Amino acid sequence: MSESTTPPARTGAQLLVDQLRVQGVEQLFCVPGESYLAVLDALHGGAIRVIVCRQEGGAAMMAEAQGKLTGRPGICFVTRGPGIANAMAGIHIAQQDSTPLIVFVGQIAREAMHRDAFQEVDYPALFSQFAKWAVQIDDARRIPELVARAFHVAMNGRPGPVVVALPEDMLSDKVSVPDALPSAALEIAPDAAALDALAAQLRQAERPMVLVGGSRWSAQAVQDLAAFAGRWQLPVATTFRRQMLFPAGHPSHAGGLGIGTNPQLLQRIKAADLIVALGTRLGDVPSQGYALWDIPVPGQALIHVHASAEELGRLYQPQLAIHATPRAMASALAGLAPPAAPAWAAHTRQAHADELAWSDARSVTIPGRLQMGAVMQHLREVLPADTIVCNGAGNFTTWVHRFWPFTRWASQLAPVCGSMGYGLPAALGAKSLWPAREVLAFAGDGDFLMHGQEFATAVQYDLPIVVIVLDNGMYGTIRMHQERHYPGRVSATELQNPDFCAYAKAFGGHGERVECTEDFAPALARARASGKPALIHCLIDPQAITPGTTLDALRRSATGAGAN
């Protein structure tokens, strides 16, 4: 556009929608509200697909899931006050999971501000500690500038959520301003000296361990890392709910470091003389409650690589800090020449053998007629390797994290922050993004009903996912801790559940009920063949609280019953 060309006048709402197109947005999630009616009108008949959800938390989680899969911000629109309050669960996931997300929220008219008007909220103040950035656009002429900045902030450094408030009268103002340029995620490459130092420390080590986590990865970065680990014969463990960052079948794969970690892997990490942390913040769960390493100076040598300089040395002070994004770092590592005979080669082979044994679902037996080990083994045998597997939070997730082999990038959607109700919305975000991919969601009975109403969204938009609901009639994780700390005193953890099979059918989907192991395979086949959003209601014996213990065993251990 030449300097003499005057852009056509556009309303703030149309200008906003145009900026979304400039930034490559093809779909968004919302719950409609009168506070941003002008935006809904500007979206009418346009190129951006609008998916209407049943609750703002589900909408935010769907958008967050797309941010995880693409590295570009997922987009969500919600209304003011109660609407944004409902969305806060999804915003919190994006913050703790380092996911790019932009939530646009309607705001009262500017002339009514600071009067405690109907549903008035000071969004920049509210989200000052809850989002990476929060801004209110009071001048429509600044929409291109501030929307472009929102994309930049959400994607760069350590990614995270951005909240943009839109006063309803501002959206009707007509202005003449040019569009912004597309924003990009900037890659930061390690310098040669840092790579030389890393290689030197690795060559001096006897028992190194690589820990991989965080965001800003890609399919190529995962391949580069796998190539590096293979040539160097290094053991690699993924951090909590980041298992898609390293292929489970790779000979260097040592397992996942999270909740319910293989005890042999924990011992191996404790015995390591060098930890190389790539992309991960080494937060609460991977550090096992900050107990694996001393703060601020770990007892083991630490090399820490992260896209945000603020994360390097913030908690653990490394011997070598490298400011680099995962993609650039993995690319650089792929070119490092390995030693001829690594001292740790046998150590790596044993780590992988231990992980293969730990993740063998065929060896697990639990109380009850439905054997989840056999269920997981069947899923491994019949589902495509690139199936996108989603889950929320609860003890049921152990079946996924321990026994499903993640072998592809962009095949896992799980809340690092531990937010319940995530699996179903995440599955819808994935299926609407990549309809050709098979998408499987795991949920507990309590977990599913946090956002179970989004099954209606799946039906409305013809998103044929499969949801497996594991029903043990309780909030299982809390009951587990209850039996450990207050054995036999069950309080506020029991649930009376609906017929989930009928629930799915009531929405227009496909429903199955499974009570014993031999019924699961045909139920799954019918669900996959139905062409509809499908739910498989699996009844689990309440005693089967984890793959390795029972409620009674927990109670006996807590009370000392049966001890010698």
PDB file of N, CA and C in Angstrom, residues 34-76:
ATOM      1  N   GLU A  34     -23.739 -10.565  24.422  1.00  0.00           N
ATOM      2  CA  GLU A  34     -24.133  -9.266  23.856  1.00  0.00           C
ATOM      3  C   GLU A  34     -22.988  -8.268  23.881  1.00  0.00           C
ATOM      4  N   SER A  35     -21.982  -8.532  24.709  1.00  0.00           N
ATOM      5  CA  SER A  35     -20.875  -7.581  24.824  1.00  0.00           C
ATOM      6  C   SER A  35     -20.014  -7.527  23.566  1.00  0.00           C
ATOM      7  N   TYR A  36     -20.084  -8.530  22.712  1.00  0.00           N
ATOM      8  CA  TYR A  36     -19.296  -8.467  21.471  1.00  0.00           C
ATOM      9  C   TYR A  36     -20.155  -8.874  20.260  1.00  0.00           C
ATOM     10  N   LEU A  37     -21.406  -8.434  20.267  1.00  0.00           N
ATOM     11  CA  LEU A  37     -22.303  -8.715  19.143  1.00  0.00           C
ATOM     12  C   LEU A  37     -21.745  -8.197  17.819  1.00  0.00           C
ATOM     13  N   ALA A  38     -21.069  -7.055  17.879  1.00  0.00           N
ATOM     14  CA  ALA A  38     -20.526  -6.483  16.644  1.00  0.00           C
ATOM     15  C   ALA A  38     -19.486  -7.411  16.022  1.00  0.00           C
ATOM     16  N   VAL A  39     -18.713  -8.112  16.851  1.00  0.00           N
ATOM     17  CA  VAL A  39     -17.728  -9.060  16.319  1.00  0.00           C
ATOM     18  C   VAL A  39     -18.441 -10.251  15.698  1.00  0.00           C
ATOM     19  N   LEU A  40     -19.468 -10.757  16.357  1.00  0.00           N
ATOM     20  CA  LEU A  40     -20.226 -11.871  15.787  1.00  0.00           C
ATOM     21  C   LEU A  40     -20.795 -11.498  14.416  1.00  0.00           C
ATOM     22  N   ASP A  41     -21.257 -10.252  14.282  1.00  0.00           N
ATOM     23  CA  ASP A  41     -21.776  -9.802  12.996  1.00  0.00           C
ATOM     24  C   ASP A  41     -20.666  -9.716  11.951  1.00  0.00           C
ATOM     25  N   ALA A  42     -19.492  -9.243  12.380  1.00  0.00           N
ATOM     26  CA  ALA A  42     -18.367  -9.134  11.445  1.00  0.00           C
ATOM     27  C   ALA A  42     -17.872 -10.510  10.995  1.00  0.00           C
ATOM     28  N   LEU A  43     -18.077 -11.527  11.820  1.00  0.00           N
ATOM     29  CA  LEU A  43     -17.686 -12.884  11.460  1.00  0.00           C
ATOM     30  C   LEU A  43     -18.701 -13.546  10.523  1.00  0.00           C
ATOM     31  N   HIS A  44     -19.904 -12.991  10.433  1.00  0.00           N
ATOM     32  CA  HIS A  44     -20.993 -13.604   9.671  1.00  0.00           C
ATOM     33  C   HIS A  44     -20.611 -13.772   8.201  1.00  0.00           C
ATOM     34  N   GLY A  45     -20.693 -15.014   7.742  1.00  0.00           N
ATOM     35  CA  GLY A  45     -20.429 -15.292   6.337  1.00  0.00           C
ATOM     36  C   GLY A  45     -18.983 -15.159   5.925  1.00  0.00           C
ATOM     37  N   GLY A  46     -18.065 -15.021   6.888  1.00  0.00           N
ATOM     38  CA  GLY A  46     -16.665 -14.822   6.563  1.00  0.00           C
ATOM     39  C   GLY A  46     -15.881 -16.125   6.467  1.00  0.00           C
ATOM     40  N   ALA A  47     -14.572 -15.981   6.332  1.00  0.00           N
ATOM     41  CA  ALA A  47     -13.710 -17.136   6.112  1.00  0.00           C
ATOM     42  C   ALA A  47     -13.325 -17.849   7.396  1.00  0.00           C
ATOM     43  N   ILE A  48     -13.548 -17.218   8.541  1.00  0.00           N
ATOM     44  CA  ILE A  48     -13.169 -17.835   9.810  1.00  0.00           C
ATOM     45  C   ILE A  48     -14.308 -18.718  10.313  1.00  0.00           C
ATOM     46  N   ARG A  49     -14.003 -19.963  10.571  1.00  0.00           N
ATOM     47  CA  ARG A  49     -15.010 -20.894  11.093  1.00  0.00           C
ATOM     48  C   ARG A  49     -15.234 -20.601  12.578  1.00  0.00           C
ATOM     49  N   VAL A  50     -16.482 -20.452  12.959  1.00  0.00           N
ATOM     50  CA  VAL A  50     -16.842 -20.162  14.347  1.00  0.00           C
ATOM     51  C   VAL A  50     -17.499 -21.397  14.949  1.00  0.00           C
ATOM     52  N   ILE A  51     -16.909 -21.927  16.021  1.00  0.00           N
ATOM     53  CA  ILE A  51     -17.457 -23.084  16.712  1.00  0.00           C
ATOM     54  C   ILE A  51     -18.046 -22.610  18.041  1.00  0.00           C
ATOM     55  N   VAL A  52     -19.350 -22.740  18.163  1.00  0.00           N
ATOM     56  CA  VAL A  52     -20.068 -22.271  19.346  1.00  0.00           C
ATOM     57  C   VAL A  52     -20.073 -23.383  20.387  1.00  0.00           C
ATOM     58  N   CYS A  53     -19.618 -23.057  21.587  1.00  0.00           N
ATOM     59  CA  CYS A  53     -19.482 -24.038  22.654  1.00  0.00           C
ATOM     60  C   CYS A  53     -20.565 -23.849  23.706  1.00  0.00           C
ATOM     61  N   ARG A  54     -20.619 -24.751  24.669  1.00  0.00           N
ATOM     62  CA  ARG A  54     -21.673 -24.737  25.671  1.00  0.00           C
ATOM     63  C   ARG A  54     -21.236 -24.124  26.991  1.00  0.00           C
ATOM     64  N   GLN A  55     -19.940 -23.930  27.181  1.00  0.00           N
ATOM     65  CA  GLN A  55     -19.442 -23.276  28.384  1.00  0.00           C
ATOM     66  C   GLN A  55     -18.074 -22.702  28.064  1.00  0.00           C
ATOM     67  N   GLU A  56     -17.794 -21.519  28.627  1.00  0.00           N
ATOM     68  CA  GLU A  56     -16.569 -20.800  28.251  1.00  0.00           C
ATOM     69  C   GLU A  56     -15.300 -21.555  28.620  1.00  0.00           C
ATOM     70  N   GLY A  57     -15.351 -22.346  29.709  1.00  0.00           N
ATOM     71  CA  GLY A  57     -14.176 -23.146  30.046  1.00  0.00           C
ATOM     72  C   GLY A  57     -13.858 -24.143  28.951  1.00  0.00           C
ATOM     73  N   GLY A  58     -14.887 -24.800  28.406  1.00  0.00           N
ATOM     74  CA  GLY A  58     -14.674 -25.718  27.298  1.00  0.00           C
ATOM     75  C   GLY A  58     -14.151 -25.015  26.065  1.00  0.00           C
ATOM     76  N   ALA A  59     -14.682 -23.826  25.763  1.00  0.00           N
ATOM     77  CA  ALA A  59     -14.212 -23.065  24.600  1.00  0.00           C
ATOM     78  C   ALA A  59     -12.740 -22.706  24.742  1.00  0.00           C
ATOM     79  N   ALA A  60     -12.347 -22.252  25.926  1.00  0.00           N
ATOM     80  CA  ALA A  60     -10.944 -21.877  26.149  1.00  0.00           C
ATOM     81  C   ALA A  60     -10.031 -23.089  26.048  1.00  0.00           C
ATOM     82  N   MET A  61     -10.498 -24.243  26.535  1.00  0.00           N
ATOM     83  CA  MET A  61      -9.670 -25.448  26.463  1.00  0.00           C
ATOM     84  C   MET A  61      -9.527 -25.945  25.027  1.00  0.00           C
ATOM     85  N   MET A  62     -10.593 -25.824  24.232  1.00  0.00           N
ATOM     86  CA  MET A  62     -10.487 -26.193  22.819  1.00  0.00           C
ATOM     87  C   MET A  62      -9.450 -25.321  22.110  1.00  0.00           C
ATOM     88  N   ALA A  63      -9.497 -24.029  22.386  1.00  0.00           N
ATOM     89  CA  ALA A  63      -8.527 -23.122  21.771  1.00  0.00           C
ATOM     90  C   ALA A  63      -7.123 -23.411  22.261  1.00  0.00           C
ATOM     91  N   GLU A  64      -6.981 -23.679  23.556  1.00  0.00           N
ATOM     92  CA  GLU A  64      -5.656 -24.000  24.109  1.00  0.00           C
ATOM     93  C   GLU A  64      -5.091 -25.249  23.472  1.00  0.00           C
ATOM     94  N   ALA A  65      -5.945 -26.249  23.239  1.00  0.00           N
ATOM     95  CA  ALA A  65      -5.489 -27.486  22.602  1.00  0.00           C
ATOM     96  C   ALA A  65      -4.921 -27.211  21.217  1.00  0.00           C
ATOM     97  N   GLN A  66      -5.570 -26.329  20.461  1.00  0.00           N
ATOM     98  CA  GLN A  66      -5.031 -25.998  19.137  1.00  0.00           C
ATOM     99  C   GLN A  66      -3.703 -25.252  19.247  1.00  0.00           C
ATOM    100  N   GLY A  67      -3.568 -24.422  20.278  1.00  0.00           N
ATOM    101  CA  GLY A  67      -2.281 -23.772  20.504  1.00  0.00           C
ATOM    102  C   GLY A  67      -1.179 -24.779  20.769  1.00  0.00           C
ATOM    103  N   LYS A  68      -1.488 -25.819  21.528  1.00  0.00           N
ATOM    104  CA  LYS A  68      -0.506 -26.879  21.795  1.00  0.00           C
ATOM    105  C   LYS A  68      -0.079 -27.578  20.511  1.00  0.00           C
ATOM    106  N   LEU A  69      -1.047 -27.859  19.645  1.00  0.00           N
ATOM    107  CA  LEU A  69      -0.769 -28.651  18.452  1.00  0.00           C
ATOM    108  C   LEU A  69      -0.058 -27.862  17.365  1.00  0.00           C
ATOM    109  N   THR A  70      -0.316 -26.567  17.282  1.00  0.00           N
ATOM    110  CA  THR A  70       0.201 -25.783  16.153  1.00  0.00           C
ATOM    111  C   THR A  70       1.331 -24.828  16.502  1.00  0.00           C
ATOM    112  N   GLY A  71       1.430 -24.424  17.762  1.00  0.00           N
ATOM    113  CA  GLY A  71       2.401 -23.395  18.137  1.00  0.00           C
ATOM    114  C   GLY A  71       1.928 -21.986  17.841  1.00  0.00           C
ATOM    115  N   ARG A  72       0.777 -21.845  17.194  1.00  0.00           N
ATOM    116  CA  ARG A  72       0.140 -20.549  16.969  1.00  0.00           C
ATOM    117  C   ARG A  72      -0.968 -20.377  18.008  1.00  0.00           C
ATOM    118  N   PRO A  73      -1.295 -19.157  18.398  1.00  0.00           N
ATOM    119  CA  PRO A  73      -2.307 -18.989  19.445  1.00  0.00           C
ATOM    120  C   PRO A  73      -3.666 -19.537  19.040  1.00  0.00           C
ATOM    121  N   GLY A  74      -4.251 -20.359  19.917  1.00  0.00           N
ATOM    122  CA  GLY A  74      -5.654 -20.693  19.773  1.00  0.00           C
ATOM    123  C   GLY A  74      -6.481 -19.467  20.114  1.00  0.00           C
ATOM    124  N   ILE A  75      -7.668 -19.343  19.512  1.00  0.00           N
ATOM    125  CA  ILE A  75      -8.467 -18.122  19.650  1.00  0.00           C
ATOM    126  C   ILE A  75      -9.811 -18.462  20.286  1.00  0.00           C
ATOM    127  N   CYS A  76     -10.166 -17.679  21.299  1.00  0.00           N
ATOM    128  CA  CYS A  76     -11.413 -17.880  22.012  1.00  0.00           C
ATOM    129  C   CYS A  76     -12.064 -16.525  22.270  1.00  0.00           C
TER     130      CYS A  76
END
